[in-house]
Short mmCIF file of C-alpha atoms in Angstrom, two decimals:
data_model
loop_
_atom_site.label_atom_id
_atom_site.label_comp_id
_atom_site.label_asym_id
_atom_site.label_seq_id
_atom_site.Cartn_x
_atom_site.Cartn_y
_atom_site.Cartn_z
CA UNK A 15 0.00 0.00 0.00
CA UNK A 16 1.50 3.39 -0.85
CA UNK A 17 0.11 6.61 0.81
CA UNK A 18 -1.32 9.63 -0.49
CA UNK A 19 0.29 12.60 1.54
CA UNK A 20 -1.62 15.94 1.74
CA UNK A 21 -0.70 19.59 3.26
CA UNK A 22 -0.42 19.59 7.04
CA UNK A 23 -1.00 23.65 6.81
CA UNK A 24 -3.85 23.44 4.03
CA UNK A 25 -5.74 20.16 4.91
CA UNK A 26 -7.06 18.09 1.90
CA UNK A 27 -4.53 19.37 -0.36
CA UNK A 28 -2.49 16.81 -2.07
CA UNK A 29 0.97 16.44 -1.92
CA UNK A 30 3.03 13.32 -2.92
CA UNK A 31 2.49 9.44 -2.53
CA UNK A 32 4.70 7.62 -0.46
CA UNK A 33 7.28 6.06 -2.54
CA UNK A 34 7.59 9.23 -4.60
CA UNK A 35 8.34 12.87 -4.26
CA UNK A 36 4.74 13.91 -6.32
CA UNK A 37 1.67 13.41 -7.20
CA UNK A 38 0.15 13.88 -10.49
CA UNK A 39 -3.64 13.43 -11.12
CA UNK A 40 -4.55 13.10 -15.51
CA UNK A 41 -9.12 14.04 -15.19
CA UNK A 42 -11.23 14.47 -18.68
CA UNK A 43 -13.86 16.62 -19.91
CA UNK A 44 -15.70 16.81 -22.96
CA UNK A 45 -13.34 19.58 -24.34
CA UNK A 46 -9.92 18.44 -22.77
CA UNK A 47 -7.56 16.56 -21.06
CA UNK A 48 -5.70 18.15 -18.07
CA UNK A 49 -2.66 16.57 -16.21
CA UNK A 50 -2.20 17.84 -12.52
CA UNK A 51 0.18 18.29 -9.97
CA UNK A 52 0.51 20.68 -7.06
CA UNK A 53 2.96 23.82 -7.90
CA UNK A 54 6.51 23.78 -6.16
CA UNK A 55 5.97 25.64 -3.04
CA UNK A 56 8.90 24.34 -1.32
CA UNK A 57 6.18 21.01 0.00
CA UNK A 58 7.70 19.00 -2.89
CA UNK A 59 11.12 19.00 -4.28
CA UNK A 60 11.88 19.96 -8.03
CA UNK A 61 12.84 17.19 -9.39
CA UNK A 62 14.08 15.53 -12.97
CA UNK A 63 10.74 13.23 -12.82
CA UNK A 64 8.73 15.54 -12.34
CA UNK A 65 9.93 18.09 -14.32
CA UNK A 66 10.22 15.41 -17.49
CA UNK A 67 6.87 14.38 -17.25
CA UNK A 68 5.26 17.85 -17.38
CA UNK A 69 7.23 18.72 -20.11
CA UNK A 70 6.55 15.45 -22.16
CA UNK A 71 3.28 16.29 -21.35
CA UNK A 72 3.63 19.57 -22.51
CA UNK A 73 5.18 18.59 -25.70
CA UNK A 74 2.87 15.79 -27.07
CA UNK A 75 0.00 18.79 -26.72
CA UNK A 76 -3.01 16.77 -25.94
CA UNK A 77 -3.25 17.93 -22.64
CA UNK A 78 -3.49 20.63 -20.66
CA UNK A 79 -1.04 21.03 -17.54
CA UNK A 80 -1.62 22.73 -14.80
CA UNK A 81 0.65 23.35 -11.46
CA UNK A 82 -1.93 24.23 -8.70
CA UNK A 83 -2.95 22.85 -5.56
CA UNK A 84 -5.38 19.62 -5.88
CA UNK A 85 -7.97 18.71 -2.99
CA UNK A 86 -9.11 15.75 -2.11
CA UNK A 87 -12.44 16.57 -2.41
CA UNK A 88 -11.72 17.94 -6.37
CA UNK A 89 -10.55 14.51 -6.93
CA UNK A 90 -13.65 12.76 -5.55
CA UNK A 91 -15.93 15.04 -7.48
CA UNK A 92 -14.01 14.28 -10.75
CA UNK A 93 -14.17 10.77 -9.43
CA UNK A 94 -17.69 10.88 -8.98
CA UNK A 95 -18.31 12.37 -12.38
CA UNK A 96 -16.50 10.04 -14.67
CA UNK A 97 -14.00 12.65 -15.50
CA UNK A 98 -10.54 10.85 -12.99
CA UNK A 99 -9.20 9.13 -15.47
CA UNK A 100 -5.58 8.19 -13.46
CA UNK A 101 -3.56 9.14 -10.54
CA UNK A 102 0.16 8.37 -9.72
CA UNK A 103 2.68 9.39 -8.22
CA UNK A 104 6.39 10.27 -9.88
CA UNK A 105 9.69 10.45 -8.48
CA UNK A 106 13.81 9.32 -9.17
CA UNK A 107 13.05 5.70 -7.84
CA UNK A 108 9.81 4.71 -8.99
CA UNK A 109 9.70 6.76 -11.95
CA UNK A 110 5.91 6.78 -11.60
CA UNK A 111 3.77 3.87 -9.61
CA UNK A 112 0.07 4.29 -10.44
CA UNK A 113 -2.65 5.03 -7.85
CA UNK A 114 -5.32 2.41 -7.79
CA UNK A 115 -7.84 4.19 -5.16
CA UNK A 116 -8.43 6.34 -2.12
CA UNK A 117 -9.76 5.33 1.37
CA UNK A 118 -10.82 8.81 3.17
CA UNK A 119 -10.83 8.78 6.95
CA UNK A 120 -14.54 7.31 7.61
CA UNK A 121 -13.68 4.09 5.62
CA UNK A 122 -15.59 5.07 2.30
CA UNK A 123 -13.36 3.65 -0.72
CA UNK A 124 -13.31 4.76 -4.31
CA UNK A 125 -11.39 2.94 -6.66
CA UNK A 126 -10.27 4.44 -10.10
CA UNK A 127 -11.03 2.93 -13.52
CA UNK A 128 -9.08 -0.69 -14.81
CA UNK A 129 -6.13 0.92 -16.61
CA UNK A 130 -6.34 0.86 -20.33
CA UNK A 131 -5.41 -2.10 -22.53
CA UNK A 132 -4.21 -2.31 -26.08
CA UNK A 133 -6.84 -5.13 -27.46
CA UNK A 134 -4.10 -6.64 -29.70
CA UNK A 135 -1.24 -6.48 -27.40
CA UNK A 136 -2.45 -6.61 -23.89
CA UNK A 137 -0.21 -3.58 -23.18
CA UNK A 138 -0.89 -0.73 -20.40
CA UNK A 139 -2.26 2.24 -22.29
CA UNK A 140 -2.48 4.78 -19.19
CA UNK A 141 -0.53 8.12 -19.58
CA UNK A 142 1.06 6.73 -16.30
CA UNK A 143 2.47 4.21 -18.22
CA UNK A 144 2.93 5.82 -21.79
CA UNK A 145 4.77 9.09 -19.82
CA UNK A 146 7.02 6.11 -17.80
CA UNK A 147 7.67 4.18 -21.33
CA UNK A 148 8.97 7.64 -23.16
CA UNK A 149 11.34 8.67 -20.07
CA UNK A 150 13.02 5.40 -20.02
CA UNK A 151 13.63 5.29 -23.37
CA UNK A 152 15.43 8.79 -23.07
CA UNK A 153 17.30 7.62 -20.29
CA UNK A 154 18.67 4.10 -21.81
CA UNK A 155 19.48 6.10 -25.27
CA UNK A 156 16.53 4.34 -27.42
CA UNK A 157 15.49 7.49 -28.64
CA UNK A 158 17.47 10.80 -28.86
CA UNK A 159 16.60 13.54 -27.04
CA UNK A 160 18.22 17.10 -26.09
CA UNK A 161 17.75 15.78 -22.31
CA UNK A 162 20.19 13.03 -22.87
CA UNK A 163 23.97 12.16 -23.97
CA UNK A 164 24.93 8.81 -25.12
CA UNK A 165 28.51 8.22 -23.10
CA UNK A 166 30.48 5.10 -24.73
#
């Protein structure tokens, strides 16, 4: 089990999960897509991960990102309304581990949609996943990228 941390000062706000240094939240609408993690306030460190994956994001353009504090309670409501489409968290070590569901203090659970699956492959199809394929691939020199320098 991995925990979801949130703001000791602003309560409900989320932080990080416990194996990584951030936490990144990807909800739907009818118009858009929107990745979301909370803004570097000093509560989180600014790291490579995180920084990579909001720039990939960025860069493929299909969503929109935004660095702002996230409740608990916004989650639920986009939870509630279809639109939560993933969680995880991100960070050196794990890279990014994928947030199944939330428990809130009085027991109630909500658990967030099966993760996409290619029909003819069987392969994860989550951003999660796509954002964690595409950073691995810069780091073990598959693909070239300014981020990266192939040492021999």
């Amino acid at each position: 089990k991995v925990v979801l941390w949130t703001k000791h000062l602003e309560p409900g706000c989320v932080v990080s999960v416990s194996v990584t240094s951030d936490s990144l939240a990807a909800a739907s609408s009818q118009k858009f897509a929107v990745v979301v993690t909370a803004p570097l306030d000093g509560t989180i460190l600014p790291g490579v991960t995180r920084d990579s994956i909001l720039s990939l994001a960025r860069q493929w353009g299909e969503f929109k990102v935004s660095e702002r504090d996230v409740t608990i309670s916004e989650l639920e409501t986009a939870f509630n309304e279809g639109r939560l489409v993933e969680c995880f968290g991100a960070g050196t070590a794990a890279v990014i581990m994928p947030v199944g569901g939330f428990v809130r203090e009085d027991g109630t659970k909500w658990e967030l949609p099966e993760t996409p699956v290619d029909a003819a492959t069987g392969a994860d199809m989550s951003l999660g996943q796509r954002l964690k394929d595409a950073i691995e691939a810069i780091q073990y020199g598959e693909v070239e990228s300014p981020w990266s320098v192939l040492v021999n």
